[in-house]
mmCIF file of C-alpha atoms in Angstrom:
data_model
loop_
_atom_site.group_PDB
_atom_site.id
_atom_site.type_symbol
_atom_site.label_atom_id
_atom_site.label_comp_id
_atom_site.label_asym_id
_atom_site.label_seq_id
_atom_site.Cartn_x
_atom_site.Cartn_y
_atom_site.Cartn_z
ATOM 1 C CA UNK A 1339 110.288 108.171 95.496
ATOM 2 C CA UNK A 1340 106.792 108.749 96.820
ATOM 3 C CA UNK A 1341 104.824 111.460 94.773
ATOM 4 C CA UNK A 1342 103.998 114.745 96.906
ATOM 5 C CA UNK A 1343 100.795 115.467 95.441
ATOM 6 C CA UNK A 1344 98.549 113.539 92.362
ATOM 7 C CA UNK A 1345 98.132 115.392 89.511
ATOM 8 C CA UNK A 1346 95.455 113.160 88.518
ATOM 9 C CA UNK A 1347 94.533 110.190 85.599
ATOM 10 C CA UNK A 1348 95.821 109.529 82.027
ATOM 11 C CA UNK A 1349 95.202 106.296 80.719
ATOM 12 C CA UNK A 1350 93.954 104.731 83.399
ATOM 13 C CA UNK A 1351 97.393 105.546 85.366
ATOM 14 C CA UNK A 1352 98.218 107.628 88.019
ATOM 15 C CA UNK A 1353 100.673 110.316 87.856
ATOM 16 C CA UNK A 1354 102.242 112.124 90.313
ATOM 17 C CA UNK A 1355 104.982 114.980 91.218
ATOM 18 C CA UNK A 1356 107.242 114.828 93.661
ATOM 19 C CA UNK A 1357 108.128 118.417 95.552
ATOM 20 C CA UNK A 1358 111.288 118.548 94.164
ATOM 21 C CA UNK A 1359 110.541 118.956 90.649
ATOM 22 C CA UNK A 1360 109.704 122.746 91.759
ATOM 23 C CA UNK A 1361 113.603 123.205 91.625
ATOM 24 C CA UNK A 1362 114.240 121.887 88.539
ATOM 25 C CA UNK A 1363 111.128 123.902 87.022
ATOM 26 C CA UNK A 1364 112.670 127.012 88.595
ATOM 27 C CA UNK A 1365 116.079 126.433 87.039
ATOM 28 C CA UNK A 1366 114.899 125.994 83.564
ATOM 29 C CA UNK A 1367 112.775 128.753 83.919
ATOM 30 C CA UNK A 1368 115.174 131.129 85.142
ATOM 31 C CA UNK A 1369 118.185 129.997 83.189
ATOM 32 C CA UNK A 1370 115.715 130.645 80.382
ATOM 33 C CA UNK A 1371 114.378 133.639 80.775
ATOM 34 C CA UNK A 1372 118.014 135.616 82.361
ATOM 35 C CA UNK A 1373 120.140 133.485 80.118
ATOM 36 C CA UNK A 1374 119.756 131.861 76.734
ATOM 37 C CA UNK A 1375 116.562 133.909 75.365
ATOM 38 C CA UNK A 1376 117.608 137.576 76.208
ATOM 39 C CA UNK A 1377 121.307 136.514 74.918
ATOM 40 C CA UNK A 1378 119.439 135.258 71.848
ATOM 41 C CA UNK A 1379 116.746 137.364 71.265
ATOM 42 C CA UNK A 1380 117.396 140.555 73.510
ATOM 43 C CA UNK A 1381 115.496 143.818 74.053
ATOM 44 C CA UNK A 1382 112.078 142.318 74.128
ATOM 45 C CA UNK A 1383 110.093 143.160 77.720
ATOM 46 C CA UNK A 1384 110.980 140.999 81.042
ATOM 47 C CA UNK A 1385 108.122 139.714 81.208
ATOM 48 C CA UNK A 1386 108.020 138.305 77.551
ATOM 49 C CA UNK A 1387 110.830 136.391 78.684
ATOM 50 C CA UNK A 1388 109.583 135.096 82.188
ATOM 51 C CA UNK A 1389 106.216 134.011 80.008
ATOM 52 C CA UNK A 1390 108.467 132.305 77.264
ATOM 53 C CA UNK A 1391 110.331 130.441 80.270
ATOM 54 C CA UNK A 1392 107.690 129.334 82.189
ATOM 55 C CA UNK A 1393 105.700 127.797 79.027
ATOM 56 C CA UNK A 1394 108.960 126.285 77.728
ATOM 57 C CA UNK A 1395 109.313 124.579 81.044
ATOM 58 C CA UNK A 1396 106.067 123.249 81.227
ATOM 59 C CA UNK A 1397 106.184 121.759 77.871
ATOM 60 C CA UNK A 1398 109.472 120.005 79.031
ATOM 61 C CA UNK A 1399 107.858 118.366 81.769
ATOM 62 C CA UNK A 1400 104.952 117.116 79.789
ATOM 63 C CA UNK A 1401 107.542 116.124 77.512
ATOM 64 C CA UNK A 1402 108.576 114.151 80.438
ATOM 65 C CA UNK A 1403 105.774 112.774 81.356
ATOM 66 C CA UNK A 1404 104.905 111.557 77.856
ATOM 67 C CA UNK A 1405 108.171 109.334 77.830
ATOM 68 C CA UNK A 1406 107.444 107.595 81.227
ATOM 69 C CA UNK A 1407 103.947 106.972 79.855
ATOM 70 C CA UNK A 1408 105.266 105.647 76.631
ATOM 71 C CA UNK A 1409 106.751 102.860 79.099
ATOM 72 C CA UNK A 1410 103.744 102.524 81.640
ATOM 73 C CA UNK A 1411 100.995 101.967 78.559
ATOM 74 C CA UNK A 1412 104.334 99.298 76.920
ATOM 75 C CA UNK A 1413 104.681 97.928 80.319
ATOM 76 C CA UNK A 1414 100.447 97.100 80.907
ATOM 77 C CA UNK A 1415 100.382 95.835 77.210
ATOM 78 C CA UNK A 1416 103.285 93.409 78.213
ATOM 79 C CA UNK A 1417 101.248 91.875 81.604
ATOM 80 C CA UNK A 1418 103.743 94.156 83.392
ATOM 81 C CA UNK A 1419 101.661 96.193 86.567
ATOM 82 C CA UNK A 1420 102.194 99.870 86.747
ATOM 83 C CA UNK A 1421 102.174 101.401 90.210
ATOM 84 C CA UNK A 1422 102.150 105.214 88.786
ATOM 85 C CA UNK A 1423 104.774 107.827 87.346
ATOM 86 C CA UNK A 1424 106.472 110.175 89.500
ATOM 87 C CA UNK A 1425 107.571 113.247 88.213
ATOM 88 C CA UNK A 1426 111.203 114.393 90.591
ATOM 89 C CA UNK A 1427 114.392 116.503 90.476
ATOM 90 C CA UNK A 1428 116.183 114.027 88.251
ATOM 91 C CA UNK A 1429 113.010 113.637 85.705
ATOM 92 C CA UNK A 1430 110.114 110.611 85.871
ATOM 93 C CA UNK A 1431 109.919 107.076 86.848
ATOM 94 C CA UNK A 1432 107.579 104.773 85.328
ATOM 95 C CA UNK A 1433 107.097 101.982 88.749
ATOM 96 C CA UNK A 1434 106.594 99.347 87.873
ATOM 97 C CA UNK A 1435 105.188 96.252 90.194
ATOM 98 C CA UNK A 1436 106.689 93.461 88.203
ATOM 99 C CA UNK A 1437 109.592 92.364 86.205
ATOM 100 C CA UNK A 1438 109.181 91.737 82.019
ATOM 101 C CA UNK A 1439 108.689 88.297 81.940
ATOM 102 C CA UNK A 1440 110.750 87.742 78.793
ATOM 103 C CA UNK A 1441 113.765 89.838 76.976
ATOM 104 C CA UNK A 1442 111.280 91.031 74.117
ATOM 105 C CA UNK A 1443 108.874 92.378 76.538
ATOM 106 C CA UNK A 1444 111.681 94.159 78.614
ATOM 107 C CA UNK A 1445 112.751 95.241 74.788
ATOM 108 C CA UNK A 1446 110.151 96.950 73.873
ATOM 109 C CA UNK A 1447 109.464 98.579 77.476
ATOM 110 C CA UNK A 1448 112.555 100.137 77.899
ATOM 111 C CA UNK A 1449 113.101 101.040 74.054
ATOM 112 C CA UNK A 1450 109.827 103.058 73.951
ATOM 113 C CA UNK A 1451 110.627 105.923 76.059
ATOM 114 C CA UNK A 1452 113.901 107.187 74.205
ATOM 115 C CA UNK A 1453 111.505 106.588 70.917
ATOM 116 C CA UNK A 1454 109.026 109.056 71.909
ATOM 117 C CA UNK A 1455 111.742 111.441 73.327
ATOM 118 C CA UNK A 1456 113.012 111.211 69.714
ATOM 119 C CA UNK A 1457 109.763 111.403 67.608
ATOM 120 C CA UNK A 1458 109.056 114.633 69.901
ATOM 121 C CA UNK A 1459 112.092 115.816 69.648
ATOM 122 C CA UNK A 1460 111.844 115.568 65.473
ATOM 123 C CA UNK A 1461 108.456 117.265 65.788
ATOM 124 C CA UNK A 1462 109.537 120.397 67.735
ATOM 125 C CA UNK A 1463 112.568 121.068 65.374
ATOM 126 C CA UNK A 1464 109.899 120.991 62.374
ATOM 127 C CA UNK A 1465 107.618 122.945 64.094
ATOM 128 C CA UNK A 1466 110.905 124.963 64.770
ATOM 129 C CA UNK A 1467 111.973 125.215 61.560
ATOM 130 C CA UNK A 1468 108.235 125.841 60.181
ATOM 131 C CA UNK A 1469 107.927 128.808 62.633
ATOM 132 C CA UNK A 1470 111.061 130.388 61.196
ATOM 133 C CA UNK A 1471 110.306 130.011 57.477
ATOM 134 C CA UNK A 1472 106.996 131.932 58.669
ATOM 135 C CA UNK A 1473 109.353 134.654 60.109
ATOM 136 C CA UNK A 1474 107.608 133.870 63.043
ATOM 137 C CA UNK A 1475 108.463 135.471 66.708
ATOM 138 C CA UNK A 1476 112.388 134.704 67.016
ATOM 139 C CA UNK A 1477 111.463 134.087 70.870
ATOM 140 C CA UNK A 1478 108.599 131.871 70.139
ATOM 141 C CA UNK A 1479 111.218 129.796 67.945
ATOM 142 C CA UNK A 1480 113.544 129.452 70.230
ATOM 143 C CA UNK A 1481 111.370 128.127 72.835
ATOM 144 C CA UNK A 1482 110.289 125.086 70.221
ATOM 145 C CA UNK A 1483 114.118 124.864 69.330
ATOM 146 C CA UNK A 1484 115.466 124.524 72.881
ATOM 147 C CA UNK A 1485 112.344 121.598 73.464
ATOM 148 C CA UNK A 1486 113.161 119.855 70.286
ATOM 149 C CA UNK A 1487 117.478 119.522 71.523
ATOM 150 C CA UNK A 1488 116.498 119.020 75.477
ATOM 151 C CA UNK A 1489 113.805 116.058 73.980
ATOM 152 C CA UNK A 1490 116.858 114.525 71.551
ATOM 153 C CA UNK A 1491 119.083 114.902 74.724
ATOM 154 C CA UNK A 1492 117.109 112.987 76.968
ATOM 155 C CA UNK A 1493 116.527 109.903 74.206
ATOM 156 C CA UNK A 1494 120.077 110.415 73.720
ATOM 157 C CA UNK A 1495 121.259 109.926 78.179
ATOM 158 C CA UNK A 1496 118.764 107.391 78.210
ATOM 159 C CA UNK A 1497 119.665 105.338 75.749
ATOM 160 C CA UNK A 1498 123.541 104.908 77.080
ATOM 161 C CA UNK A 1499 124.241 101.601 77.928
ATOM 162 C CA UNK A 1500 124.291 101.835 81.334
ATOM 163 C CA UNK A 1501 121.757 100.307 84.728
ATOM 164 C CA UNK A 1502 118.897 102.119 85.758
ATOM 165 C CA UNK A 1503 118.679 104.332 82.248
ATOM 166 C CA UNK A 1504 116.373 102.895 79.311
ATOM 167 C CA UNK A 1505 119.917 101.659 77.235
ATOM 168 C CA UNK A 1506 120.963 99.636 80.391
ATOM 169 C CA UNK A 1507 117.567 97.705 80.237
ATOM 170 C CA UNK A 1508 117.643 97.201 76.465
ATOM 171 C CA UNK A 1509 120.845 96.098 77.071
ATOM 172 C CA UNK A 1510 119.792 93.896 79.720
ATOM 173 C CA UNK A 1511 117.394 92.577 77.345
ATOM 174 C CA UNK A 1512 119.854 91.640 74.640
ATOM 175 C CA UNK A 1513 122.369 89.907 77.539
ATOM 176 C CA UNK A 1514 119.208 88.172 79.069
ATOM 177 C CA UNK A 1515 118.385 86.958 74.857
ATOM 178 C CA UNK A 1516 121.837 85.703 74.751
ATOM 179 C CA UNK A 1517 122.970 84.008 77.687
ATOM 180 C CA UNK A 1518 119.856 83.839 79.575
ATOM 181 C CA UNK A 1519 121.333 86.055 82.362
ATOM 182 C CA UNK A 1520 119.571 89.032 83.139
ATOM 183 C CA UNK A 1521 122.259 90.378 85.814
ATOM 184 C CA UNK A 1522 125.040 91.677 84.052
ATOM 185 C CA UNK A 1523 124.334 95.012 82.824
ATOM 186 C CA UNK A 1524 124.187 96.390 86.208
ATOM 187 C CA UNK A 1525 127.424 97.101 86.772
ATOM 188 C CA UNK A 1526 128.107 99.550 83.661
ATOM 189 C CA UNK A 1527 125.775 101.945 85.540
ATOM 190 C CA UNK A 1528 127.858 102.297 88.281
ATOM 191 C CA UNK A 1529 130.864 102.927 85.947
ATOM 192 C CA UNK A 1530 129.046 105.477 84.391
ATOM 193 C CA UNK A 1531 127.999 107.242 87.119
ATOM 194 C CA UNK A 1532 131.302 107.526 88.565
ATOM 195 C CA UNK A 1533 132.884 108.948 85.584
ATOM 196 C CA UNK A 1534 129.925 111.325 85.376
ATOM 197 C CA UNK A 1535 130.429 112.417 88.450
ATOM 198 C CA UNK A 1536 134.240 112.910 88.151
ATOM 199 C CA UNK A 1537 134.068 114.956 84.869
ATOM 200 C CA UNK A 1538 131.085 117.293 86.425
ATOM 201 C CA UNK A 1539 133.509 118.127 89.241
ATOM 202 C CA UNK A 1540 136.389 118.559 87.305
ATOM 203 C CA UNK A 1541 134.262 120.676 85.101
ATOM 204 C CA UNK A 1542 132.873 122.678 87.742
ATOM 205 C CA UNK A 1543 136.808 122.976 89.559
ATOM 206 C CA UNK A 1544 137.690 124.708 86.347
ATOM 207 C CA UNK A 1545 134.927 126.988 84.878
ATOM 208 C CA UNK A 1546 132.724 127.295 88.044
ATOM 209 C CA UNK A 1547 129.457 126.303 85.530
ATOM 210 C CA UNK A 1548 126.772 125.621 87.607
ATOM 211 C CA UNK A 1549 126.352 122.451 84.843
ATOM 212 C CA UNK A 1550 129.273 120.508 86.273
ATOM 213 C CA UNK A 1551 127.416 120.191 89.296
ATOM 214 C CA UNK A 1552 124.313 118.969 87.890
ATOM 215 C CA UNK A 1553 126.151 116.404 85.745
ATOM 216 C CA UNK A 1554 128.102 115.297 88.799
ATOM 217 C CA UNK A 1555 124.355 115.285 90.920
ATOM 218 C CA UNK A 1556 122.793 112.703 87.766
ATOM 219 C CA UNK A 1557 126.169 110.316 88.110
ATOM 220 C CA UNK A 1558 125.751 110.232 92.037
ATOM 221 C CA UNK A 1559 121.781 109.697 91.147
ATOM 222 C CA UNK A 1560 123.404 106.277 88.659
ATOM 223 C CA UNK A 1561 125.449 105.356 90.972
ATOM 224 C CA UNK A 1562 122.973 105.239 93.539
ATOM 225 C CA UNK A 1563 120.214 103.597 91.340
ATOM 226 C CA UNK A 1564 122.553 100.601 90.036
ATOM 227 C CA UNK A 1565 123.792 99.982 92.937
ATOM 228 C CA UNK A 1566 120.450 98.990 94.548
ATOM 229 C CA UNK A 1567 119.268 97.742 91.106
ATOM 230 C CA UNK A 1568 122.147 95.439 91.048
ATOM 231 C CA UNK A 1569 121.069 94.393 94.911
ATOM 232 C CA UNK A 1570 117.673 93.877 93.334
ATOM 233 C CA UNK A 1571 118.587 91.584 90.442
ATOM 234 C CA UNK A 1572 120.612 89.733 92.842
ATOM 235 C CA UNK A 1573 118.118 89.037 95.287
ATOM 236 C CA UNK A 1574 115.905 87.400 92.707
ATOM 237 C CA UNK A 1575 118.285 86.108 91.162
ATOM 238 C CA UNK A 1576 118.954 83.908 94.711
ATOM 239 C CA UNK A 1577 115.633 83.520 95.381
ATOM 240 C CA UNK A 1578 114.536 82.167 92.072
ATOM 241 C CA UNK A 1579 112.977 78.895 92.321
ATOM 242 C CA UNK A 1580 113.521 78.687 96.234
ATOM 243 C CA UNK A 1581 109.011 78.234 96.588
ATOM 244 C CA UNK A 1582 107.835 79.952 99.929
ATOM 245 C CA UNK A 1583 107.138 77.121 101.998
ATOM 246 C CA UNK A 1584 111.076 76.889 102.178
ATOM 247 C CA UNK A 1585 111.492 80.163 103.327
ATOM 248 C CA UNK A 1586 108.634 80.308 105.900
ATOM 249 C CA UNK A 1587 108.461 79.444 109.184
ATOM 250 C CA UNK A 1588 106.571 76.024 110.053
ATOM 251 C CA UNK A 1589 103.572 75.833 111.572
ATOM 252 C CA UNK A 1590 104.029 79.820 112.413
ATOM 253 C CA UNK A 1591 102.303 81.254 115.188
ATOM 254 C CA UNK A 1592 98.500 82.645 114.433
ATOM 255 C CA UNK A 1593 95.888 84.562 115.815
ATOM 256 C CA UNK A 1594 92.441 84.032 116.553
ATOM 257 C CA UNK A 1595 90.386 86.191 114.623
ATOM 258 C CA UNK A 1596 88.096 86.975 117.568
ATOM 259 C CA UNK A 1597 91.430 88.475 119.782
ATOM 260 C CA UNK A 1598 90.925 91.975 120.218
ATOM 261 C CA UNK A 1599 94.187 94.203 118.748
ATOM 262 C CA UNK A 1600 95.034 95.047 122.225
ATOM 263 C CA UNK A 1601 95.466 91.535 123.413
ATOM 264 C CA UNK A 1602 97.155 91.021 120.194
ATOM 265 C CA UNK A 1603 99.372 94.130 120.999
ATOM 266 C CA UNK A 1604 100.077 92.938 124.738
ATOM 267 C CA UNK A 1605 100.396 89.249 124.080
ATOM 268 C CA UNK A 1606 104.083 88.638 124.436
ATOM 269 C CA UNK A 1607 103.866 85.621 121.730
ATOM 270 C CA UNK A 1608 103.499 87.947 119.289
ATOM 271 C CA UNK A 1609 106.303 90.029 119.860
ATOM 272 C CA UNK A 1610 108.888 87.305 119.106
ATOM 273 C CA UNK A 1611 110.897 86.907 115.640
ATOM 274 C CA UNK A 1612 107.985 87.871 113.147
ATOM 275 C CA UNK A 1613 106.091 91.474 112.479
ATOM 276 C CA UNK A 1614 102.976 89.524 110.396
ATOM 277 C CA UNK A 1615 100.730 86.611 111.802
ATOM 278 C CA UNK A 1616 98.118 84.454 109.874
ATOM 279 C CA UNK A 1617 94.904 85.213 111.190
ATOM 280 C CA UNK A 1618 92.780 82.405 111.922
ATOM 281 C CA UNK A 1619 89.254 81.277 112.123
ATOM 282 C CA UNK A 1620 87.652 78.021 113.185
ATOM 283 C CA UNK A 1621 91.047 76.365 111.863
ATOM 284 C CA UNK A 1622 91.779 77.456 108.532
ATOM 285 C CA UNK A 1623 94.048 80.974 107.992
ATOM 286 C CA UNK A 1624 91.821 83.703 106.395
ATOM 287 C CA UNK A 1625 93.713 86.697 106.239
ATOM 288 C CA UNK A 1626 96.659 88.382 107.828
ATOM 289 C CA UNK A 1627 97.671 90.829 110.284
ATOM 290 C CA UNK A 1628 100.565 92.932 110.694
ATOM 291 C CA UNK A 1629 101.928 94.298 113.830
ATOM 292 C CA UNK A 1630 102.383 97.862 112.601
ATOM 293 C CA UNK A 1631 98.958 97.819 111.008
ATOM 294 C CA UNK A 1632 97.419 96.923 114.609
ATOM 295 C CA UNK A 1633 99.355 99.871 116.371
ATOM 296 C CA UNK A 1634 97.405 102.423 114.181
ATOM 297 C CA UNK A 1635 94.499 101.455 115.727
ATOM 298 C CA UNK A 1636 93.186 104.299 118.152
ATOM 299 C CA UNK A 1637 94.653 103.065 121.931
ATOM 300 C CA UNK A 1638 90.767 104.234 123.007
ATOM 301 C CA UNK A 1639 89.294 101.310 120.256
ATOM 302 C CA UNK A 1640 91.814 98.881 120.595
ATOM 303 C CA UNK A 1641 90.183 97.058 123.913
ATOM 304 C CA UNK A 1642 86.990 96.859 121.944
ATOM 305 C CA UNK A 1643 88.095 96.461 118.286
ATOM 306 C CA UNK A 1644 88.893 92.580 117.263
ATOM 307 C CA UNK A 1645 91.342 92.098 114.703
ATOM 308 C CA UNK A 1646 88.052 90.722 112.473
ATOM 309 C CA UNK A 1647 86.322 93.808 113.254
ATOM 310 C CA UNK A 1648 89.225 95.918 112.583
ATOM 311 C CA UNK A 1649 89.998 94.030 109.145
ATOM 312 C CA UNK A 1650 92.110 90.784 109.866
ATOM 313 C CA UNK A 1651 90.737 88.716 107.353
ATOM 314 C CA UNK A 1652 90.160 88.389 103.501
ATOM 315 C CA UNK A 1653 87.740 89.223 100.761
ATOM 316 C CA UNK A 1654 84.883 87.299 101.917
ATOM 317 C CA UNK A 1655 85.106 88.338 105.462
ATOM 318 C CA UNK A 1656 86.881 91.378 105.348
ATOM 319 C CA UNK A 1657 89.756 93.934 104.021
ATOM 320 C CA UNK A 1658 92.799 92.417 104.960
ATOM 321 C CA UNK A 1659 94.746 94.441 108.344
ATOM 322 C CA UNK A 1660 97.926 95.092 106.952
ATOM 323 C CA UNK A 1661 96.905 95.568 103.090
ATOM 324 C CA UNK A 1662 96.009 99.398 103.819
ATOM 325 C CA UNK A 1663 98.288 102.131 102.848
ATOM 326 C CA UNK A 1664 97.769 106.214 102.716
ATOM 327 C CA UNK A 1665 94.150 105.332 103.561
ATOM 328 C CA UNK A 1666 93.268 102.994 101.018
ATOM 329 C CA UNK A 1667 92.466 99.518 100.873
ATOM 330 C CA UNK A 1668 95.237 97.191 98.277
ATOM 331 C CA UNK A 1669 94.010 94.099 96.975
ATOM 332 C CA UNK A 1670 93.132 91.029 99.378
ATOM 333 C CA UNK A 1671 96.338 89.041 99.145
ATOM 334 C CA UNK A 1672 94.646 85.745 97.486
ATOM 335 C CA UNK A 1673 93.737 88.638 94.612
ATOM 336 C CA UNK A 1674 97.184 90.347 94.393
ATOM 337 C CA UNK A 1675 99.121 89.644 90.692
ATOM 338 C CA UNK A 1676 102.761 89.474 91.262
ATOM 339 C CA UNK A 1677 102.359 87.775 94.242
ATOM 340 C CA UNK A 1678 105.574 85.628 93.570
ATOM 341 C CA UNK A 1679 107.823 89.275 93.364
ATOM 342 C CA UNK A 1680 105.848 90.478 96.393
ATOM 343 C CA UNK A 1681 107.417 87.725 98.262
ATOM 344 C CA UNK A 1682 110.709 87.946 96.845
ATOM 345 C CA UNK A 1683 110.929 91.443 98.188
ATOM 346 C CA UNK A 1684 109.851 90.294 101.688
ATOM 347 C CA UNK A 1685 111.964 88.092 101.754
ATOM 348 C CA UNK A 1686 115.147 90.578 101.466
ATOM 349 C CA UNK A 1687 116.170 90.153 105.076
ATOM 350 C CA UNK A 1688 116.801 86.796 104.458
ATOM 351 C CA UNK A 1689 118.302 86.895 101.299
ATOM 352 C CA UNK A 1690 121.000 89.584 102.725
ATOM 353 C CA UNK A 1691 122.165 86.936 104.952
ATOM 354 C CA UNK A 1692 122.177 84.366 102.291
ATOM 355 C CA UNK A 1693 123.810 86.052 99.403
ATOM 356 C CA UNK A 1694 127.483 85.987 100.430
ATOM 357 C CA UNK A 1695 126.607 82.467 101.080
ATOM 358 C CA UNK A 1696 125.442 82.310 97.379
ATOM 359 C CA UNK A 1697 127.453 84.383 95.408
ATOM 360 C CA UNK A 1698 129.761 82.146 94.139
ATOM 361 C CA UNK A 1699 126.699 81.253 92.033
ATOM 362 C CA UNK A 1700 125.501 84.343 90.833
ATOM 363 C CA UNK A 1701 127.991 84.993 87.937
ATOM 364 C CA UNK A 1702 128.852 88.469 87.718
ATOM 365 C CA UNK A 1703 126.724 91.245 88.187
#
């Protein structure tokens, strides 16, 4: 889920929140502020309680975002590329570009977040329970009570056993230890979700709490998320070891790098089976060029703008026209790391057609 707006920097990574986080933050603030700390606490002023709410919710989400980084900094330690973390309705996501490249690094990645929920968790109930021998503000501990539970609650969720949550990649890692299959703890997320989602509408049919829906909204959100994680893991797992040239087409069309992008655009060869061409100058390929990436080309430029000019090639002679995304410039492709998952993901088309070819050989998922 792409990030709505960048919050900025920390440790080198970027972080980002996605729009619908705003829900979320309003829930927690107002079931806060009308609900658990005027039932708790009442006859203080309103707007004590909208202030206690609103910094209780912000500590939650940097809560949040200190568990995702927990696995971004992991991940980088472990040769593991970190896109960003997005913060969303559902909580954060740590992307990540590539896969752990053994079970101890995928270990230690996915057991790190529900540590630091934990650790914080511990540190808000002392500070909780510090705050109260003090006799301090019974508000004031309630907000560092209500962190400390929501903090062992998340390390608790996501450290169950089930695909996309942190327990279903540690477990993941101990299956991949063992047999030397990483595919098999997919499935328990899907089992999961549907039970979650069963129990939050049966819990909703009979009390009308607004909780059974959310519970029921984070099994959809499991089922959803191993399902295409189990896709994932089987696409690699078909295309591992098949090497590129097998996959590619053979002597594949190219274009000179002097062709301007509307000759490219209006030359029927290029319209037929692929959507990326090699580019090519005085025989050898140096870079490539994508047929979406030449349409955003201004129609006025595009009689006078070469795919050279307009950044067909690689480092040496140019970005690369293709490699461009939100306005910045990725990586010339002979640069890229995790080049080898890069091409396992373009490849998806073809490994949709080939896996019910294959999956007699894919052992269960």
């Amino acid at each position: 889920m792409p990030a709505t707006f960048v919050l900025g920097r920390i440790a080198g990574i970027r972080v980002g929140v996605h729009w619908s986080v705003l829900l979320v933050f309003g829930i927690i603030v107002f079931g806060l502020s009308q609900g658990r700390l005027p039932e708790t606490y009442p006859g203080r002023a309103w707007a004590v309680y909208w202030a206690a709410g609103l910094c209780t919710a912000v500590v939650f989400f940097a809560s949040l975002l200190a568990h995702e980084l927990g696995h971004a900094v992991v991940a980088r330690r472990n040769g593991v590329e970190v896109d960003d973390i997005v913060l969303w309705l559902l909580g954060g996501a740590a992307r990540l570009r590539t896969e752990a490249s053994s079970p101890g690094a995928e270990l230690r990645i996915a057991g790190v977040g529900p540590l630091v929920s934990l650790l914080l968790g511990g540190l808000f109930a002392f500070g909780a329970w510090l705050l109260d021998l003090a006799s301090g503000p019974g508000v004031v501990v309630e907000m560092v009570a209500w962190t400390a539970g929501i903090n062992v609650l998340l390390a608790v969720f996501n450290a169950l056993p089930a695909a996309p949550l942190d327990g279903g990649r540690l477990l993941r890692a101990f299956l991949w230890w063992r047999t030397g299959d990483r595919l098999r703890a997919t499935a328990v997320g899907q089992v999961l979700g549907r039970l979650l989602v069963v129990l939050g509408l049966l819990a909703f049919l009979r009390t009308g709490a607004f909780g059974g829906l959310w519970l029921a909204l984070i099994g959809w959100f499991l089922i959803v998320a191993a399902t295409a994680e189990g896709r994932q893991a089987q696409l690699c797992g078909a295309l591992a070891g098949v090497p590129v040239r097998d996959a590619m087409t053979p002597e594949p069309l190219a274009v000179p790098a002097d062709t301007t992008v509307a000759g490219f655009l209006t030359d029927a060869r290029y319209h037929y089976r692929h959507s990326a061409f090699p580019v090519t100058e005085d025989g050898p390929p140096v870079g490539l060029v994508t047929l979406d990436s030449a349409r955003k080309v201004p129609q006025a430029e595009a009689h006078a703008v070469t795919v050279r000019d307009a950044g067909g090639v690689k480092a040496g002679h140019g970005p690369t026209l293709g490699a461009r995304r939100g306005g910045r410039e990725s990586p010339p492709v002979g640069r890229r790391r995790g080049a080898a998952l890069d091409v396992k993901r373009r490849l998806a088309a073809v490994a949709d057609a080939l896996l019910p070819l294959r999956a007699s050989h894919l052992g269960d998922t």
